[in-house]
Structures are given as C-alpha cells and as structure tokens.
Short mmCIF file of the C-alpha atoms (twelve columns), coordinates in Angstrom:
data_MODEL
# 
_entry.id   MODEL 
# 
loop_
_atom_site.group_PDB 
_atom_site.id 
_atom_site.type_symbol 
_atom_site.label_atom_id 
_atom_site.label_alt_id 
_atom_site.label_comp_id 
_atom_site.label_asym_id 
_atom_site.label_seq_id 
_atom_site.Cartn_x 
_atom_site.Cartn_y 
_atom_site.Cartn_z 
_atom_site.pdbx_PDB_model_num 
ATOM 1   C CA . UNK A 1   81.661 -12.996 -3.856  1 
ATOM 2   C CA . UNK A 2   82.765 -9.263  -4.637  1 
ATOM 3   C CA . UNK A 3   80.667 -6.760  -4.496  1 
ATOM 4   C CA . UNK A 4   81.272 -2.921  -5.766  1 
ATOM 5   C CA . UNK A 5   80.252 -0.689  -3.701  1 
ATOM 6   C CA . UNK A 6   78.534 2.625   -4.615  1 
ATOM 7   C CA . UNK A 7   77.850 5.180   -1.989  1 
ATOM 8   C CA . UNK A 8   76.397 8.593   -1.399  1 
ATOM 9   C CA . UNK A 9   77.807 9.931   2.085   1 
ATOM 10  C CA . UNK A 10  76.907 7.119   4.646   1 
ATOM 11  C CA . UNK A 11  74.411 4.938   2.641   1 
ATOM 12  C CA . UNK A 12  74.035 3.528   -0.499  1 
ATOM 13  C CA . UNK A 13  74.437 -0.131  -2.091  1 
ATOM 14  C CA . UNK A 14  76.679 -3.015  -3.355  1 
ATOM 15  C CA . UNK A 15  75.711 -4.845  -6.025  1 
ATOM 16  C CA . UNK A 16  77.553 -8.080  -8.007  1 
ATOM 17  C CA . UNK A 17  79.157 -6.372  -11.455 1 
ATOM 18  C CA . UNK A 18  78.072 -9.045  -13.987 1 
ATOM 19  C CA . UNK A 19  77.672 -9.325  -17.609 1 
ATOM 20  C CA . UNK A 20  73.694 -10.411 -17.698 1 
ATOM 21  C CA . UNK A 21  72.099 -12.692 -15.594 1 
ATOM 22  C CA . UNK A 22  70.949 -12.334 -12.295 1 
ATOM 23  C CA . UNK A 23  72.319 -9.924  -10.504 1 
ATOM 24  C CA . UNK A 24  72.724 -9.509  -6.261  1 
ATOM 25  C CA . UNK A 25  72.160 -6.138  -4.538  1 
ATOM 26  C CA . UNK A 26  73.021 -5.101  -0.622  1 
ATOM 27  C CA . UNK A 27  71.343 -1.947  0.590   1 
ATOM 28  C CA . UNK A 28  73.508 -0.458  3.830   1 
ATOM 29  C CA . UNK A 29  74.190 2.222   5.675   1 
ATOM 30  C CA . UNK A 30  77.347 2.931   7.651   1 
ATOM 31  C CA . UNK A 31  77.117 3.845   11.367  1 
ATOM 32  C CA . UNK A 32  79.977 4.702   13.421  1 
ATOM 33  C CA . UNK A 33  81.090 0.982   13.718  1 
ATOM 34  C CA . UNK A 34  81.616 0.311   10.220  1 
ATOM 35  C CA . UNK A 35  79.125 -0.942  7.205   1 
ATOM 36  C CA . UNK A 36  75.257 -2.113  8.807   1 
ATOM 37  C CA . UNK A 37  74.008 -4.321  5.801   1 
ATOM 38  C CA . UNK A 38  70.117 -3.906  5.474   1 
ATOM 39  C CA . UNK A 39  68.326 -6.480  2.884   1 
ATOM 40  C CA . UNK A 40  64.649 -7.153  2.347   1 
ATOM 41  C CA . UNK A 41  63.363 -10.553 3.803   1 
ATOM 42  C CA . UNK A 42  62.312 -12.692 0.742   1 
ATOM 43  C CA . UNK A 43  58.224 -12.934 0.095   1 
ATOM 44  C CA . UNK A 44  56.830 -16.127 0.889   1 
ATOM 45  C CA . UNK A 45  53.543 -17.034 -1.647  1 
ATOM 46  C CA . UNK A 46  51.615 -19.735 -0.925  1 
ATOM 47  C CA . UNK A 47  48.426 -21.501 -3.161  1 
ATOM 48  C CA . UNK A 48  46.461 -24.312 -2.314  1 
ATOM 49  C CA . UNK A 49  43.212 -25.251 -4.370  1 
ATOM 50  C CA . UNK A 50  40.818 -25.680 -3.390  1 
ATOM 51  C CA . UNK A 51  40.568 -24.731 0.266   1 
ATOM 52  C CA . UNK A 52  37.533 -26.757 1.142   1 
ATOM 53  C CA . UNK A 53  37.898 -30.438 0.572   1 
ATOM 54  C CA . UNK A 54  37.106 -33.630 1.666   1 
ATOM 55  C CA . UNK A 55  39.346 -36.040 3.758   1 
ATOM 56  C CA . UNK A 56  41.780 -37.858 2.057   1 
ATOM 57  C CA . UNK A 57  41.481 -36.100 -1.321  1 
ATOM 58  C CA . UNK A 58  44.075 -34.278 -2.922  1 
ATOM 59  C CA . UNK A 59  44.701 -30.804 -2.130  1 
ATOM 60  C CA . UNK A 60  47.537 -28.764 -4.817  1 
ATOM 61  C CA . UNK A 61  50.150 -26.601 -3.299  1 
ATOM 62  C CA . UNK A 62  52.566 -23.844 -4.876  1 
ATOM 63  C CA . UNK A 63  54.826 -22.018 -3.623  1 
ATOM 64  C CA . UNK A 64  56.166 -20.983 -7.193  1 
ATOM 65  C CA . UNK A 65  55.304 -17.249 -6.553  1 
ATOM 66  C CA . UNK A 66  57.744 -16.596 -3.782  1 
ATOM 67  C CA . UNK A 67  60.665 -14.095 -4.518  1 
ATOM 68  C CA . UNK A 68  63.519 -12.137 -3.306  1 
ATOM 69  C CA . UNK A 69  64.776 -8.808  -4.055  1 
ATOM 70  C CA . UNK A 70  68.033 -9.217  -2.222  1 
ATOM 71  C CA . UNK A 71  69.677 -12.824 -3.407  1 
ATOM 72  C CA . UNK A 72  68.013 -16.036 -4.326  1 
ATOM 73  C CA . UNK A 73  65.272 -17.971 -2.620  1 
ATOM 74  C CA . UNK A 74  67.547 -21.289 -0.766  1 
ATOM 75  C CA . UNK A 75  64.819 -23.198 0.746   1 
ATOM 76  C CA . UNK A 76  61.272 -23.623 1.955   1 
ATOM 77  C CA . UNK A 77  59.567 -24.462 4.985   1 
ATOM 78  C CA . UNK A 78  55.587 -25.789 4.062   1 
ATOM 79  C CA . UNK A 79  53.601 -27.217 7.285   1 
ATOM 80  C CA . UNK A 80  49.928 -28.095 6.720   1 
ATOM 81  C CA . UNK A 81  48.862 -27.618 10.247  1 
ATOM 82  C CA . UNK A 82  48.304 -31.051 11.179  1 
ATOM 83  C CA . UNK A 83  45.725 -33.318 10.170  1 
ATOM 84  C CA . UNK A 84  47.899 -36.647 9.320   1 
ATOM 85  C CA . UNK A 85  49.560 -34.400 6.693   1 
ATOM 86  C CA . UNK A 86  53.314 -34.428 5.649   1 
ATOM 87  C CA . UNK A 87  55.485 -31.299 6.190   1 
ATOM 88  C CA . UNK A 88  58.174 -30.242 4.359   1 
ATOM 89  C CA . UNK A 89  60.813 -28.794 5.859   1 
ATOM 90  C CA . UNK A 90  64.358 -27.510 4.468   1 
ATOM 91  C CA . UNK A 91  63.311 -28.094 0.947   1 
ATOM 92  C CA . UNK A 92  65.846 -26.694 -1.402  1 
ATOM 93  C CA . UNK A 93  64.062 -24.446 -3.245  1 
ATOM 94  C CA . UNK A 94  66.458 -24.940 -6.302  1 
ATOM 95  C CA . UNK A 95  66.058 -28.323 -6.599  1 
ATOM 96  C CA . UNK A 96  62.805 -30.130 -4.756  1 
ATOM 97  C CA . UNK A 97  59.409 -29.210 -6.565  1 
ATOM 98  C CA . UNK A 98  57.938 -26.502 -6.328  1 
ATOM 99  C CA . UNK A 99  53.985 -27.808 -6.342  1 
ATOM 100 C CA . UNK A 100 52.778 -30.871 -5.454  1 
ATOM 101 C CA . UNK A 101 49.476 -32.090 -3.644  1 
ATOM 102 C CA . UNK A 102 48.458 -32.985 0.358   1 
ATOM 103 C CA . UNK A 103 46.117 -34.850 1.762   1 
ATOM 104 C CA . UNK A 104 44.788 -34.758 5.114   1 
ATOM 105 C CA . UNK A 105 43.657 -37.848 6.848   1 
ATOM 106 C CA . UNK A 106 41.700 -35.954 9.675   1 
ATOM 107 C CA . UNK A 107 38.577 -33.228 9.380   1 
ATOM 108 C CA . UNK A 108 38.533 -29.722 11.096  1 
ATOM 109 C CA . UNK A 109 40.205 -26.830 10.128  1 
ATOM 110 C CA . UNK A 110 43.999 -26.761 9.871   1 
ATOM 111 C CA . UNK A 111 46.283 -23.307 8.809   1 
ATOM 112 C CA . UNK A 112 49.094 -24.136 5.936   1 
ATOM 113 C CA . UNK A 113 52.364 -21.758 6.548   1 
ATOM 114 C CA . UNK A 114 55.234 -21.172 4.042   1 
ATOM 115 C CA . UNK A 115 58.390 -19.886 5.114   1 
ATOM 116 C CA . UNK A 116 61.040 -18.739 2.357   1 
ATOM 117 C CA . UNK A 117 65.193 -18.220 3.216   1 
ATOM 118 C CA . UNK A 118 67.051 -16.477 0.817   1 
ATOM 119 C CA . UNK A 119 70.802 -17.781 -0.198  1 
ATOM 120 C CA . UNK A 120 71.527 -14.421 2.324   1 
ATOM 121 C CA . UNK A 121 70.083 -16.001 4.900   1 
ATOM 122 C CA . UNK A 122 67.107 -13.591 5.419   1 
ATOM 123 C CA . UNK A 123 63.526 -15.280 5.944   1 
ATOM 124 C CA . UNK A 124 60.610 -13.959 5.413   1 
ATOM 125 C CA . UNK A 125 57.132 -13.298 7.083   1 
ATOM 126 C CA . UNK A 126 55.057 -16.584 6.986   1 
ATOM 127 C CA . UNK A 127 52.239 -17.099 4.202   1 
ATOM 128 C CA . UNK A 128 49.414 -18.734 5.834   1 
ATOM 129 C CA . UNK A 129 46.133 -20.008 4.280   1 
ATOM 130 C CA . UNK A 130 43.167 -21.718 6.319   1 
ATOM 131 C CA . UNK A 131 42.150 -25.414 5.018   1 
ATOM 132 C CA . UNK A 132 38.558 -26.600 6.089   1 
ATOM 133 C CA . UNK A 133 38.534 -30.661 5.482   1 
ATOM 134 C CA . UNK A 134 35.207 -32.261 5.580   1 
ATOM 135 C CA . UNK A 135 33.867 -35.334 5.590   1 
ATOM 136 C CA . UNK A 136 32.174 -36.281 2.460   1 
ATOM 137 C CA . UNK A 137 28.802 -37.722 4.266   1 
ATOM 138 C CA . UNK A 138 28.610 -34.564 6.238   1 
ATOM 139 C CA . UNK A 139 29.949 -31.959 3.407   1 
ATOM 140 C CA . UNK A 140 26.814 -32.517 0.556   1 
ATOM 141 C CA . UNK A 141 24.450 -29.643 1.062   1 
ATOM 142 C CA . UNK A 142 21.238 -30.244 0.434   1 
ATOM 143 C CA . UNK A 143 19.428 -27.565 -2.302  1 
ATOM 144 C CA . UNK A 144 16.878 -26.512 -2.280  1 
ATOM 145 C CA . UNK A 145 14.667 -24.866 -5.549  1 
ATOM 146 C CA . UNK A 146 11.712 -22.648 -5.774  1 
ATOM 147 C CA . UNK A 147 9.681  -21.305 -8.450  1 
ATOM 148 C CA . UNK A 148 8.381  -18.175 -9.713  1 
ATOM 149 C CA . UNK A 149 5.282  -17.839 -11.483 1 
ATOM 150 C CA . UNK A 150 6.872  -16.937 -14.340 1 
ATOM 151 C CA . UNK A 151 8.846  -20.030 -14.704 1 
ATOM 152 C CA . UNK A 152 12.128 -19.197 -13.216 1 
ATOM 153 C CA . UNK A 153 13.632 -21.531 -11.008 1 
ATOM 154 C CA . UNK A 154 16.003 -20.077 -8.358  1 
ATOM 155 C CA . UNK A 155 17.550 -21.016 -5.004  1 
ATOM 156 C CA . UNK A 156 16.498 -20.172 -1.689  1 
ATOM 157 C CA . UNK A 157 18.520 -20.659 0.939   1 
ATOM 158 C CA . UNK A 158 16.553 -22.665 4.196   1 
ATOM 159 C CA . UNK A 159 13.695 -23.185 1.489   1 
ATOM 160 C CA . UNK A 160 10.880 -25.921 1.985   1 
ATOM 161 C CA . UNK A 161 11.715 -28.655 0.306   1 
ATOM 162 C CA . UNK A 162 9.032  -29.739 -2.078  1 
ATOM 163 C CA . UNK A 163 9.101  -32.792 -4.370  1 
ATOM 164 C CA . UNK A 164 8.660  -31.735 -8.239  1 
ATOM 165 C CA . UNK A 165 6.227  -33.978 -10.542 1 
ATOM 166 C CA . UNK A 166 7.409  -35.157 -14.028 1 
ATOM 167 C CA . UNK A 167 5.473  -32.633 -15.351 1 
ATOM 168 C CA . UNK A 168 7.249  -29.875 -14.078 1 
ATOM 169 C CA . UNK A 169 8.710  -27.923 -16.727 1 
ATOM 170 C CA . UNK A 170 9.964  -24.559 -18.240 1 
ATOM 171 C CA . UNK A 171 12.183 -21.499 -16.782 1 
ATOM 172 C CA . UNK A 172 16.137 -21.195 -15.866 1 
ATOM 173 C CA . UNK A 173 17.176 -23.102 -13.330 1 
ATOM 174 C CA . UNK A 174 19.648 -20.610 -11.396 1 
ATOM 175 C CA . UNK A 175 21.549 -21.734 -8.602  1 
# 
C-alpha cells in the first residue's frame, strides 16, 4: 500500500492516490526519530431495542453505525455482560452480520460492550449500554386510574385501586 505523502514542515498527512472509492488517510508528525504516525481510533456504535425485556425474549442488536476516519472497520467485539448470553468475538466486520438478536436466559441487569478494530489496527473506546431483564410474572405493573369530575380519566402513580362498575363511562382515558 503506497501512500503520497504531503507535508508542511514536520507534520502533515499521507493519503492513498485513487481514482474514486474509498480513500485511506495517515495524519503524522515527524520527531527527531523519523515519521510518528497518529490515526483516530475507529467509533464503536452500539443499539439494542428495547433495553428492558423479559427473560428469554429477543433483544435486537446493531452495530451498523460504527465508523472510522482512518481505514476500514476489520472486526467487532459484542459481549452482553453475562446472563446465559452468546458473545461475539472477532467478528469480521466485512463479512458476519451486522444486527442480529440476544437473548438472555438469566434476570438482573447486565452492561452490553462493542469494541471496533480498524484494518490499521487501531480500536476504539468501548460502546456500552445497560440491559435490565425481568421476569415476566414480576415485570407487569399494575395501573392504576382515577377520575376527575369532569370525566377525565388519568393515572396516578401509588393510586387506590378502586373497582369500576359497568356503568362507568365518559372522559379520555390518559395513561
């Protein structure tokens, strides 16, 4: 791989002369030793919807967002923090999908990281995102509803439940 180099006394940057395409820069400066490449680390971005869920029910991941200024993104590193799910580690980032959904077989609260190399070799700062899994006997909320007496029905949190009578009627229901 050549690279041109363009320079302004001690610091500058190379870059890959190509017609179109994608093209690679280096940003460097020179020090008494010779040329001290600098690069930016690749971005790691990481989704996962939703981020409340119950056990064993799918969870989708992306990591479609993450970029590079300084190359192209190689691979991925994606660990879900435990709970009986699956990492994925050294996934080429080229070739293995880019989304896909997790499940986790435990409850508790669990921290998803992303790592992203470039093809340079630089890696960037993790991506993190908390996951809460609940159980689905313990994650329905009750709601509770309370009336105005103008006939709009709203939610108040810690209300007194009351039971409603068929003949309840009228208003928004707001919640």
């Amino acid at each position: 791989m050549a690279f041109d180099r363009y320079k302004s006394n001690t610091t500058g940057f190379e870059t890959i002369a190509q017609l179109g395409g994608n093209h690679q820069a280096r940003f460097f400066c020179d020090d008494a030793v010779g040329g001290v490449y600098v690069t930016k680390a690749p971005v790691a971005k990481l989704k996962m919807t939703p981020q409340v869920q119950f056990i064993n029910t799918n969870i989708a991941w992306d990591v479609s967002a993450s970029r590079t200024q300084s190359g192209t993104i190689d691979t991925f590193d994606l660990t879900f923090g435990g709970g009986g799910a699956s990492d994925l580690t050294g996934q080429d980032f080229g070739v293995d999908p880019l989304t896909g959904n997790v499940q986790y077989t435990s409850t508790g609260q669990f921290t998803a990281t992303l790592f992203v190399t470039d093809t340079l070799g630089n890696r960037s700062q993790p991506a993190t995102l908390t996951i809460d899994i609940v159980d689905i006997a313990n994650g329905i909320t009750k709601v509770y509803i309370a009336t105005s007496d103008t006939g709009i029905f709203t939610y108040v949190p810690g209300g007194t439940p009351v039971t409603a009578n068929a003949g309840l009627s009228g208003g928004d229901l707001n919640v």
